[in-house]
Each structure stands twice: as C-alpha cells, then as structure tokens.
Short mmCIF file of C-alpha atoms in Angstrom, two decimals:
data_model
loop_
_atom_site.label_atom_id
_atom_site.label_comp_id
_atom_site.label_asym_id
_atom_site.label_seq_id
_atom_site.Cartn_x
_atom_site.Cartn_y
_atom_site.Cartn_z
CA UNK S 1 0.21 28.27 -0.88
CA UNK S 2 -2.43 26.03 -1.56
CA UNK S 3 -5.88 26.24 -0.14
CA UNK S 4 -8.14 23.30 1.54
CA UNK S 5 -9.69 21.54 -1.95
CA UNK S 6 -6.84 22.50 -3.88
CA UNK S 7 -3.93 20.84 -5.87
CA UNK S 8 -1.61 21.09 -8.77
CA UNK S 9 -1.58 18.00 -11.72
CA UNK S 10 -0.27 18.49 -15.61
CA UNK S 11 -2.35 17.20 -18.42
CA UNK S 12 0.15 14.96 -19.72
CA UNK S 13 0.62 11.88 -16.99
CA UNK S 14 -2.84 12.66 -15.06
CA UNK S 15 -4.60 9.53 -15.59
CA UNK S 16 -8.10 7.75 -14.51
CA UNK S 17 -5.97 5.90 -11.70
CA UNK S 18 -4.14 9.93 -9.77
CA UNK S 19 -8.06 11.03 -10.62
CA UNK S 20 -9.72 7.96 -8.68
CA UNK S 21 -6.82 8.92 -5.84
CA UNK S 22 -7.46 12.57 -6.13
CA UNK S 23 -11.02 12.29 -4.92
CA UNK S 24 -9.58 10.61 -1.74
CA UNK S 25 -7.86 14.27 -0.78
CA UNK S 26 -8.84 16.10 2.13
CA UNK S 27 -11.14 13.41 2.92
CA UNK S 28 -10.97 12.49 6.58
CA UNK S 29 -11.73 8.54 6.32
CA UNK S 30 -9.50 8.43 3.60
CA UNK S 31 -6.10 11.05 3.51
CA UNK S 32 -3.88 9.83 6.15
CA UNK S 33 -2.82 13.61 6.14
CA UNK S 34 -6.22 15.02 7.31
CA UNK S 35 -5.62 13.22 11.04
CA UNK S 36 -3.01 15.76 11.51
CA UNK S 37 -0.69 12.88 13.21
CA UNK S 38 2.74 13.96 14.67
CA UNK S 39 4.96 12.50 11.96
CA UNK S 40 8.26 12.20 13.86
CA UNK S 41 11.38 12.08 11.08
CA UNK S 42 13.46 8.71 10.98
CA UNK S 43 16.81 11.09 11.41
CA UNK S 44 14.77 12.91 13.85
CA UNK S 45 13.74 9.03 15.92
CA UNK S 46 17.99 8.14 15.73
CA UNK S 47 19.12 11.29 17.40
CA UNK S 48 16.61 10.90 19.71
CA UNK S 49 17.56 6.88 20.26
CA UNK S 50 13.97 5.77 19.61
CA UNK S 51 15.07 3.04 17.01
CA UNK S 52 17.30 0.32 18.63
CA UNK S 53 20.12 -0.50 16.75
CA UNK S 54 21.64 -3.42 19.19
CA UNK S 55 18.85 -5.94 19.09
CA UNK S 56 18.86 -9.08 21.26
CA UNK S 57 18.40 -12.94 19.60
CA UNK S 58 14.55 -12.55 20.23
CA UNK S 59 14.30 -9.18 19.17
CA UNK S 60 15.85 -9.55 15.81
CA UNK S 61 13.80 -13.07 15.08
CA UNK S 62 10.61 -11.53 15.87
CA UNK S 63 11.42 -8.40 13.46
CA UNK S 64 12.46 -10.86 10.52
CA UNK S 65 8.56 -12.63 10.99
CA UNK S 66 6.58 -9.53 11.21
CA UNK S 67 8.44 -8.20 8.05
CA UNK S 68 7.62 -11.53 6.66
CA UNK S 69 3.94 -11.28 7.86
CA UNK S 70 3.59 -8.36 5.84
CA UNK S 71 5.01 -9.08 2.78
CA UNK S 72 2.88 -12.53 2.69
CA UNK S 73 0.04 -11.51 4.14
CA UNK S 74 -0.12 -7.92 2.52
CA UNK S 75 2.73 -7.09 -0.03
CA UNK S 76 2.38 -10.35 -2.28
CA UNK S 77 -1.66 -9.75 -2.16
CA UNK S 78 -0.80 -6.26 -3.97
CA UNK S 79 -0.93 -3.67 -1.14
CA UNK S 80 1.55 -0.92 -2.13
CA UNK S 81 5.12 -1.22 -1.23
CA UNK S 82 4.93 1.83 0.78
CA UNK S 83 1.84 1.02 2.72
CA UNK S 84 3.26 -2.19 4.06
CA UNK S 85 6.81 -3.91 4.27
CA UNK S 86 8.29 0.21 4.04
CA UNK S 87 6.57 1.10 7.22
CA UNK S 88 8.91 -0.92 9.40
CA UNK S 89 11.79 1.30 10.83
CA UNK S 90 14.60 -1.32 9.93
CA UNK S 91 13.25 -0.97 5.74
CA UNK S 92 14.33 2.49 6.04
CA UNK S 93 17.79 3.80 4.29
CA UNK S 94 18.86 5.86 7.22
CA UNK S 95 18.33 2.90 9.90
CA UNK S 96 20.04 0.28 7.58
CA UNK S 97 23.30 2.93 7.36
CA UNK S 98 23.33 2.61 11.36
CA UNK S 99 22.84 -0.80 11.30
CA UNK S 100 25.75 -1.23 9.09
CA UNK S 101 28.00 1.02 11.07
CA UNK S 102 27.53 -1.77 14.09
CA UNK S 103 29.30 -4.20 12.37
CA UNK S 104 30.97 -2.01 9.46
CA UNK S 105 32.40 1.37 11.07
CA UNK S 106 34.79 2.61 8.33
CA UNK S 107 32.32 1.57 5.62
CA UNK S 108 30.15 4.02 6.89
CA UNK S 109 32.74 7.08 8.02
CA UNK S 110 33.64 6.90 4.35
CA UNK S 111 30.68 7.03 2.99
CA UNK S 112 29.16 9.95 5.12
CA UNK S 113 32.38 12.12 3.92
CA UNK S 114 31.53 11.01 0.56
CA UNK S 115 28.10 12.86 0.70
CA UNK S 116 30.06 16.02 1.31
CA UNK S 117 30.91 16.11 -2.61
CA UNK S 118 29.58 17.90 -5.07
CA UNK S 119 26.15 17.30 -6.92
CA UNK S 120 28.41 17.08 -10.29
CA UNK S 121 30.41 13.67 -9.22
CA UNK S 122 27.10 11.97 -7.87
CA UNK S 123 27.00 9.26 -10.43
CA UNK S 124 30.56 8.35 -10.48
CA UNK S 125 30.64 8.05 -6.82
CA UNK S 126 27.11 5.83 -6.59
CA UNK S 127 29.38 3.48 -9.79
CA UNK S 128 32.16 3.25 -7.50
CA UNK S 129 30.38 2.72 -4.57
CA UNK S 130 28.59 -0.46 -6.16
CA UNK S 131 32.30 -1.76 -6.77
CA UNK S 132 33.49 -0.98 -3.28
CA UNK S 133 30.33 -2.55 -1.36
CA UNK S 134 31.06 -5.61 -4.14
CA UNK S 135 35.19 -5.83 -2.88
CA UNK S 136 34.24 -5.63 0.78
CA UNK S 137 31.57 -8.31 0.67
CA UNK S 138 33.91 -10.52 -1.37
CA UNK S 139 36.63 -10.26 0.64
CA UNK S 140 34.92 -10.95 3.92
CA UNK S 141 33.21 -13.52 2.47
CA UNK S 142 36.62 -15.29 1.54
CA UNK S 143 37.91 -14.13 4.98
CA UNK S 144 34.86 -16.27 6.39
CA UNK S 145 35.30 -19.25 4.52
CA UNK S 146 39.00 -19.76 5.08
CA UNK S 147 38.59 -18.92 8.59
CA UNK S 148 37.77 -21.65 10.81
CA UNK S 149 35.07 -20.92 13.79
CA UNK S 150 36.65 -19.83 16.48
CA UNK S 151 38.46 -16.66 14.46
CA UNK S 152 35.43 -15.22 13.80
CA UNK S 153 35.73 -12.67 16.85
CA UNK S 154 32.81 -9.88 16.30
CA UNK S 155 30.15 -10.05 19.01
CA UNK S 156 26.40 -10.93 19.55
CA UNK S 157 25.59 -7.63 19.16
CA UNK S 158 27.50 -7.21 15.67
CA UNK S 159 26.25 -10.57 13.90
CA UNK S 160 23.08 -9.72 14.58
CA UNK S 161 22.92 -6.73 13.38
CA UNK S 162 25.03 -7.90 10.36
CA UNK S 163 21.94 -10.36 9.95
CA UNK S 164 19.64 -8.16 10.22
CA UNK S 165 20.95 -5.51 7.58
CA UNK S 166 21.32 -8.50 5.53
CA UNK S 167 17.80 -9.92 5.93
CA UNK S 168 16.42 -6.54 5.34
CA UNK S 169 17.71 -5.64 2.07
CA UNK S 170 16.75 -9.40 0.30
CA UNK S 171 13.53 -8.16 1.26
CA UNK S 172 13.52 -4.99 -0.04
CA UNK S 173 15.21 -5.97 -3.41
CA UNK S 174 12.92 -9.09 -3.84
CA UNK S 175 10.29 -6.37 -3.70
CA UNK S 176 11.64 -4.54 -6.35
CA UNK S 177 11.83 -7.63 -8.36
CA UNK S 178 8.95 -8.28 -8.32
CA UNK S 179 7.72 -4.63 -8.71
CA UNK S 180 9.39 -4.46 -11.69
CA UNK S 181 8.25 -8.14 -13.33
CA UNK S 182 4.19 -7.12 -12.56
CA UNK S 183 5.17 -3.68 -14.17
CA UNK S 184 6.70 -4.70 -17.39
CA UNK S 185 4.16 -7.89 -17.49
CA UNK S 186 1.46 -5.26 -17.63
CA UNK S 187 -1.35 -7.57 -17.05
CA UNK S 188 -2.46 -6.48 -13.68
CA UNK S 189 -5.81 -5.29 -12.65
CA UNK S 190 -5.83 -1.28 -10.53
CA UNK S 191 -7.51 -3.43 -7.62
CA UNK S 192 -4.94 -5.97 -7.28
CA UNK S 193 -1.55 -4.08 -7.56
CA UNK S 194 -0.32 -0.74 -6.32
CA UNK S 195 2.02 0.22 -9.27
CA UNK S 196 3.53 3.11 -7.33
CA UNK S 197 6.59 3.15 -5.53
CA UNK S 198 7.12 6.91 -4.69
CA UNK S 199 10.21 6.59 -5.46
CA UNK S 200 11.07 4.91 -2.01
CA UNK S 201 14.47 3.31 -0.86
CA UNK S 202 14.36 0.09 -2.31
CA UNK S 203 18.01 -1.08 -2.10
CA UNK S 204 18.80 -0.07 -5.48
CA UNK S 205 22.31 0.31 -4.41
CA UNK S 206 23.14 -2.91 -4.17
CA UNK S 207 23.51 -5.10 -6.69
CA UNK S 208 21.96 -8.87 -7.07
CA UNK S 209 25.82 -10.83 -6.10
CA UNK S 210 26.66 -8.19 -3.31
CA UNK S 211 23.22 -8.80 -1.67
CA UNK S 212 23.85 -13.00 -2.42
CA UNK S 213 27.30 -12.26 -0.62
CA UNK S 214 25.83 -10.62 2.22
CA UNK S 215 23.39 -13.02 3.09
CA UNK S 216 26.41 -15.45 2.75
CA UNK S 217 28.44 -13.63 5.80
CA UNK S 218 25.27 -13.17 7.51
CA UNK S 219 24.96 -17.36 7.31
CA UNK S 220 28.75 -18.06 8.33
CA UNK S 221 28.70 -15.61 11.04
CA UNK S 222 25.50 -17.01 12.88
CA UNK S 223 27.17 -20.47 12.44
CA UNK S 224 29.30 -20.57 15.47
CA UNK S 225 26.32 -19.99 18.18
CA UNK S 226 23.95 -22.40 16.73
CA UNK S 227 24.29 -26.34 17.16
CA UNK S 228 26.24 -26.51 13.98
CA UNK S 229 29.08 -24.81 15.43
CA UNK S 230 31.60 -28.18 16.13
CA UNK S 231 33.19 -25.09 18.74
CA UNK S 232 32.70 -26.53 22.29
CA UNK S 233 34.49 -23.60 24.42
CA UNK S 234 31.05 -21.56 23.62
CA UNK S 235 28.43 -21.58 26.53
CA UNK S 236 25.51 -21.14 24.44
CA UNK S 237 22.46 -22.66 26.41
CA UNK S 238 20.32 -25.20 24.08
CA UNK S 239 17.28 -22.79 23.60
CA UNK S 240 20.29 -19.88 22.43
CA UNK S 241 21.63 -22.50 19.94
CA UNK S 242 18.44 -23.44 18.74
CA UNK S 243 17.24 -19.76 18.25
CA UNK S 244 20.45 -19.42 16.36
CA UNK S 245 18.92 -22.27 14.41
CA UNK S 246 16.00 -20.61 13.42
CA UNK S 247 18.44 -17.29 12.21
CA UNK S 248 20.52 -19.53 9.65
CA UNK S 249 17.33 -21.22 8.66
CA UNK S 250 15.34 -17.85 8.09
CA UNK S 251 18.50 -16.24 6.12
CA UNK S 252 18.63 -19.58 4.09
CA UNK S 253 15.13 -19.24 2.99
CA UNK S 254 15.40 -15.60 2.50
CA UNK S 255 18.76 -16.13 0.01
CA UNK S 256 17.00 -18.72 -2.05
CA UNK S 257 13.65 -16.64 -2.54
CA UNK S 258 15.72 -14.43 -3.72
CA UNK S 259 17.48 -16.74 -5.84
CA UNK S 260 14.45 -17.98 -7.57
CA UNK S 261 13.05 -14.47 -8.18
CA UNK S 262 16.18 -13.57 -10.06
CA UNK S 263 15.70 -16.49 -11.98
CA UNK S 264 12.01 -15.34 -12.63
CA UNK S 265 13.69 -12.17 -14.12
CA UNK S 266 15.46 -14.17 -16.53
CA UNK S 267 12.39 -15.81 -18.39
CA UNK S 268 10.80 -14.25 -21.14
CA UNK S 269 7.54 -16.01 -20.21
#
C-alpha cells in the first residue's frame, strides 16, 4: 500500500507531460481524489434506478443540447474526452446497454449470456458481434423503409430511447475521430489538446455503417409523430409534432457531422 506522496511510474513511457500531471497529486485544488467525494458506481446508480432510462420528448431534447454544449463549448476547444462529453450518464457503456434493451430486448439477453464465456473466445465473439449489430441494423433499416407509417408500432417510450442510444454513440465515435486525426497529425500544442483517453468507452464496437444505419432508424422512427408524418389518425398536439421536428432535425445534423468527419479521415492532408 502506498503512502500519502507516493506513486509508482517506469522509466520507459514517463514523460515531461505524466511529470507536469504528477505534481498535481495529492494536491487539494488540483486531484479531484483529495475531496474524498462519494463516487457512486454507474452499475451501482441502475440498480438503484437513479439513471432514467424512459425519457419524455423534453427530457431527451434537452440531454442531446447539453451533450452538444459540451462537446462545442469544451470538447472541440481540447478539454479531455473524459473531463467533458464522458461525464454525462447516457455516454456511459453500461447506460447505453439499458437503453438498448428498451427498444432491443433480445439483443441485449444475448449479449449478457455471451459475457458468460471464456476469456479465450473474447475476440471472436467482439468479430461476430460487429457482424450481428451490422445484420440487425440492416435489416430493420429495410424493415423501416418498406414499411409504410402506420406499421411502425413501438411506442414513445421506445423511439426515444432508440434516438437517444443512437444520438449518443455519433457522438462518442465522432470523438474518437477526431481523437485519433489530432493524434496521428501530431501537431498539437500540451495546452490545447488532452491526448489521453484512459482507455474510456468510446463506441469502438460499432463500426462507421452500423452507427450511419442507426441514426437512419432513429430518423424513420421519429417520422410518424412529427408534421412530416402524412398519418392523420395520430393526436399529436402541434407543439408535440414540432418537438418531434427538432428530434429528426438534431439526428440529421448529428449523421452528417459524422459523415464529414469520416470523410476528414480519408484525406491525407
């Protein structure tokens, strides 16, 4: 055990940039762990029911601008990763399993018996399970576009948290994007980029169609409760439809940021 003033470094990857952090340790004003806060567990916060998981329409729109408050206002300026957009509950791997299980149930069944297997088949299983979440977004994509409005049946409750999951994870992966561009660009200045990533979540999962896919069913589903919807036996109230409005609009911005980052990964400028 380690005592106050302490810690443990090898000489090969401790640099200038872990020293300058390393003088930060058990400094009150500056190591978040000297406050001695109650850190309460995200598993720990779902068993207990403090994250909501069925969101209303307001709910989920205000999430999707703070998230996008942060990542203008904080994450683009070059504010770690970690320190910003991660801090929200619904950017975390264990919430965005939950909220997939509102609108995808057996998705999620299998995959929590999958993490019964053994250590030796991880890899195969994280290969196959980039293929399976590729099939299922394909196919209820198709099942979307063939379908006219009225037989898409899943509730409020489900297409919004469909949206949300969606919304989330362009975020998270445009993140790693452009993570990845500033790191290999290598032209970045210690005060206005926080290389690190600690090796958080970042919706490495899922690949760059799935997520494009996703995004896609997240669009078509919101379609029938906004004033696009040609469905008249829907009693939507004008502010409701034009809330619904404001979803497609924010998931069509998020899909083409995404879009044009991809495209930024692409050029060899």
């Amino acid at each position: 055990e380690l005592k106050v003033g302490e810690m443990i470094h090898d000489d090969v990857n401790f640099n200038l940039f872990h020293a300058m952090s390393a003088t930060e340790l058990m400094d009150a004003k500056m190591d978040l762990g000297m406050d001695r806060v109650n850190i309460v567990p995200i598993k720990e916060r779902l068993e207990k029911k403090q994250i909501k998981l069925k969101l209303s329409l307001i709910e989920t729109i205000r999430i999707m601008d703070m998230v996008l408050g942060y990542e203008t206002l904080h994450f683009f300026q070059g504010t770690s990763y970690a320190q910003t957009l991660n801090t929200c509950f619904y950017a975390q791997k264990e919430v965005l399993l939950r909220l997939r299980s509102v609108f995808n149930p057996r998705k999620n069944a299998e995959e929590k018996r999958g993490e019964d297997n053994d250590d030796d088949n991880a890899s195969c299983n994280n290969t196959d399970k980039k293929k399976d979440d590729t099939a299922f977004a394909a196919t209820t994509l198709a099942n979307l576009k063939i379908s006219n409005e009225t037989t898409i049946t899943e509730s409020i409750e489900v297409t919004l948290a469909r949206v949300l999951h969606a919304y989330m994870m362009s975020v998270m992966k445009t993140a790693k994007i452009i993570q990845d561009k500033v790191l290999a660009v290598d032209i970045y200045e210690e005060d206005d980029f926080h290389p690190r990533s600690y090796n958080i979540y970042m919706a490495d999962d899922i690949d760059e169609n799935t997520l494009i896919n996703l995004l896609k069913i997240a669009e078509l589903s919101s379609l029938k409760y906004s004033s696009y919807s040609k469905d008249k036996c829907l009693s939507n109230d004008e502010t409701s439809k034009l809330l619904w409005d404001g979803i497609i609009d924010r998931i069509k911005f998020r899909a083409n940021l995404f879009k044009g980052y991809i495209n930024m990964l692409d050029s060899n400028d």
